[in-house]
């Protein structure tokens, strides 16, 4: 049975867990990055924007904080728990992350997303580091909630990956060997293979948390 985690599901869970305002702020910061990355505004407009952002930074700096707090509550939006594998490249509360639609089916996952200006490498193309980091997180999602750390991650880039088009990541658990998990993945633009991933993850004997 597939579990679909899309924008509507995220909104519903955010409301249920009191995270609606935080989710809205993450969207606003994401929009700011998107606009800034391609803006040709004159200096006076940029200065006004910088002052506004500075006030927002100070507003949050004056409040209590907790390292890794966003990561620890990301799982409330997906139902994956406090150790959600979705982080700065796939998690909805991280402002640099484009929205993902995630379809979970046992030890297999599909994720759909569209990248924009802040993720550009070569003109019009997705920067390859985002692909590697996204694979790292999505390869973790299919490991049934077991905490394993990345030991080896190999990415083969097969074709340029475009911005502004919906892309499809597919990841699946290949096999378990004791504390080791072998996981594979692909990235497609329509029918075109853009990248492949192979990862080895190992369950640590002790955890630092």
Coordinates of C-alpha atoms in Angstrom, one line a residue:
X1 CA 0.0 0.0 0.0
X2 CA 1.4 3.4 -1.0
X3 CA 1.6 6.3 1.4
X4 CA 1.4 9.7 -0.5
X5 CA 2.9 12.7 1.3
X6 CA 2.1 15.7 -0.8
X7 CA 1.4 19.4 -0.1
X8 CA -2.1 18.8 1.1
X9 CA -1.0 16.1 3.5
X10 CA 1.9 18.3 4.8
X11 CA -0.6 21.2 5.4
X12 CA -2.9 19.0 7.3
X13 CA -0.2 17.6 9.5
X14 CA 1.3 21.0 10.1
X15 CA -2.1 22.2 11.3
X16 CA -2.5 19.1 13.5
X17 CA 0.9 19.6 15.2
X18 CA 0.8 23.4 15.5
X19 CA 3.4 23.8 12.8
X20 CA 1.4 25.9 10.4
X21 CA 3.0 29.2 11.1
X22 CA 6.5 27.6 10.9
X23 CA 5.7 26.0 7.6
X24 CA 4.4 29.4 6.3
X25 CA 7.6 31.1 7.3
X26 CA 9.7 28.4 5.6
X27 CA 7.7 29.1 2.4
X28 CA 8.3 32.8 2.7
X29 CA 12.0 32.4 3.1
X30 CA 12.0 30.0 0.1
X31 CA 10.2 32.6 -2.0
X32 CA 12.8 35.2 -0.8
X33 CA 15.7 33.0 -2.0
X34 CA 14.0 32.4 -5.3
X35 CA 13.4 36.0 -6.0
X36 CA 16.8 37.2 -4.8
X37 CA 18.7 34.6 -6.8
X38 CA 17.5 36.2 -10.1
X39 CA 16.7 39.8 -9.0
X40 CA 18.1 42.8 -11.0
X41 CA 16.7 45.2 -8.4
X42 CA 18.7 48.5 -7.9
X43 CA 20.8 49.0 -4.8
X44 CA 18.2 51.1 -2.9
X45 CA 15.7 48.3 -3.2
X46 CA 18.3 45.7 -2.2
X47 CA 19.2 47.8 0.8
X48 CA 15.6 48.1 1.9
X49 CA 15.2 44.3 1.5
X50 CA 18.4 43.7 3.5
X51 CA 17.1 45.9 6.3
X52 CA 13.9 44.0 6.4
X53 CA 15.7 40.7 6.5
X54 CA 17.9 42.0 9.2
X55 CA 14.9 42.9 11.4
X56 CA 13.5 39.4 10.8
X57 CA 16.8 37.8 11.8
X58 CA 17.0 39.8 15.0
X59 CA 13.4 39.0 15.8
X60 CA 14.2 35.3 15.8
X61 CA 17.6 35.7 17.4
X62 CA 15.9 37.3 20.4
X63 CA 13.9 34.0 21.0
X64 CA 15.2 30.8 22.6
X65 CA 16.7 28.3 20.2
X66 CA 17.8 24.6 20.1
X67 CA 20.3 23.2 17.6
X68 CA 18.8 20.7 15.1
X69 CA 15.3 21.6 16.2
X70 CA 13.9 21.9 12.7
X71 CA 15.3 18.5 11.8
X72 CA 13.9 16.9 15.0
X73 CA 10.3 18.1 14.2
X74 CA 10.4 17.5 10.4
X75 CA 9.1 14.0 11.0
X76 CA 5.8 15.4 12.4
X77 CA 5.0 16.6 8.9
X78 CA 5.7 13.2 7.3
X79 CA 4.7 10.8 10.0
X80 CA 8.2 9.4 10.1
X81 CA 8.9 10.4 13.7
X82 CA 11.6 12.5 15.3
X83 CA 14.4 10.9 13.3
X84 CA 13.0 11.7 9.9
X85 CA 15.5 11.1 7.1
X86 CA 14.2 14.2 5.4
X87 CA 16.6 17.0 6.0
X88 CA 18.0 20.2 4.5
X89 CA 17.6 18.9 0.9
X90 CA 14.2 17.3 1.1
X91 CA 12.5 18.4 4.3
X92 CA 9.6 20.9 4.0
X93 CA 10.8 23.1 6.9
X94 CA 14.2 23.7 5.4
X95 CA 13.9 26.9 3.3
X96 CA 16.3 25.9 0.5
X97 CA 14.3 22.7 -0.2
X98 CA 11.9 22.7 -3.1
X99 CA 8.5 21.1 -2.3
X100 CA 8.6 17.3 -2.7
X101 CA 5.7 14.9 -3.3
X102 CA 6.8 11.6 -1.7
X103 CA 5.3 8.2 -2.4
X104 CA 6.3 5.5 0.1
X105 CA 5.8 1.8 -0.7
X106 CA 7.6 -0.4 1.8
X107 CA 11.3 -0.4 1.0
X108 CA 10.8 1.7 -2.1
X109 CA 10.1 5.5 -2.6
X110 CA 9.4 7.9 -5.4
X111 CA 9.8 11.6 -5.0
X112 CA 8.7 14.3 -7.4
X113 CA 10.0 17.9 -7.3
X114 CA 10.9 20.9 -9.5
X115 CA 14.1 22.9 -8.9
X116 CA 14.4 26.6 -9.5
X117 CA 16.9 29.5 -9.6
X118 CA 18.6 28.9 -6.2
X119 CA 19.6 25.4 -7.3
X120 CA 21.3 26.4 -10.5
X121 CA 24.8 25.1 -11.5
X122 CA 25.5 25.5 -15.2
X123 CA 22.9 27.8 -16.8
X124 CA 19.5 26.3 -16.8
X125 CA 20.7 23.1 -15.1
X126 CA 20.6 21.6 -11.6
X127 CA 23.8 21.8 -9.6
X128 CA 25.1 18.3 -9.2
X129 CA 25.7 18.6 -5.4
X130 CA 22.0 18.9 -4.8
X131 CA 21.4 15.7 -6.7
X132 CA 24.0 13.8 -4.5
X133 CA 22.6 15.3 -1.2
X134 CA 19.0 14.6 -2.2
X135 CA 19.9 11.0 -3.0
X136 CA 21.7 10.7 0.4
X137 CA 18.4 11.6 2.2
X138 CA 16.1 9.6 0.0
X139 CA 18.2 6.5 0.2
X140 CA 17.8 6.7 3.9
X141 CA 14.0 7.0 3.7
X142 CA 13.6 3.4 2.4
X143 CA 15.4 1.9 5.3
X144 CA 12.3 1.3 7.5
X145 CA 13.3 3.8 10.2
X146 CA 16.5 2.1 11.1
X147 CA 19.2 4.7 11.8
X148 CA 22.2 4.0 9.6
X149 CA 25.0 6.3 8.6
X150 CA 26.3 6.8 5.0
X151 CA 29.6 5.0 4.5
X152 CA 29.8 5.1 0.7
X153 CA 27.7 7.1 -1.8
X154 CA 28.4 6.8 -5.5
X155 CA 26.7 9.0 -8.0
X156 CA 26.8 8.5 -11.8
X157 CA 25.6 11.5 -13.7
X158 CA 24.1 10.3 -17.0
X159 CA 22.6 13.4 -18.5
X160 CA 22.2 17.1 -17.7
X161 CA 19.4 17.7 -15.3
X162 CA 17.1 20.7 -16.0
X163 CA 15.6 23.3 -13.8
X164 CA 11.9 24.2 -14.0
X165 CA 10.8 20.7 -14.9
X166 CA 9.3 18.1 -12.6
X167 CA 11.9 15.4 -11.9
X168 CA 11.4 11.9 -10.4
X169 CA 13.7 10.3 -7.9
X170 CA 13.2 6.6 -7.2
X171 CA 15.1 4.8 -4.4
X172 CA 14.9 1.2 -3.2
X173 CA 16.5 -1.0 -0.6
X174 CA 18.6 -3.7 -2.4
X175 CA 19.7 -5.9 0.5
X176 CA 20.5 -6.0 4.3
X177 CA 23.7 -7.7 5.5
X178 CA 23.9 -7.5 9.3
X179 CA 24.4 -3.8 10.2
X180 CA 24.8 -2.9 6.5
X181 CA 22.2 -1.7 4.0
X182 CA 22.8 -1.5 0.3
X183 CA 20.5 1.0 -1.4
X184 CA 20.1 2.2 -5.0
X185 CA 18.4 5.1 -6.8
X186 CA 17.7 6.8 -10.1
X187 CA 16.8 10.3 -11.1
X188 CA 14.7 10.9 -14.3
X189 CA 13.5 13.8 -16.4
X190 CA 10.5 12.1 -18.0
X191 CA 12.0 9.0 -19.6
X192 CA 15.5 10.3 -19.6
X193 CA 17.9 8.9 -17.0
X194 CA 19.8 11.8 -15.4
X195 CA 21.6 10.1 -12.6
X196 CA 22.1 6.9 -10.7
X197 CA 23.1 6.3 -7.1
X198 CA 24.5 3.4 -5.1
X199 CA 24.9 3.7 -1.3
X200 CA 26.2 1.7 1.6
X201 CA 24.8 2.6 5.0
X202 CA 25.9 1.1 8.3
X203 CA 24.0 1.0 11.6
X204 CA 26.3 2.4 14.3
X205 CA 26.9 0.4 17.4
X206 CA 26.2 3.5 19.5
X207 CA 24.4 6.7 18.6
X208 CA 25.4 10.2 19.7
X209 CA 21.8 11.1 20.6

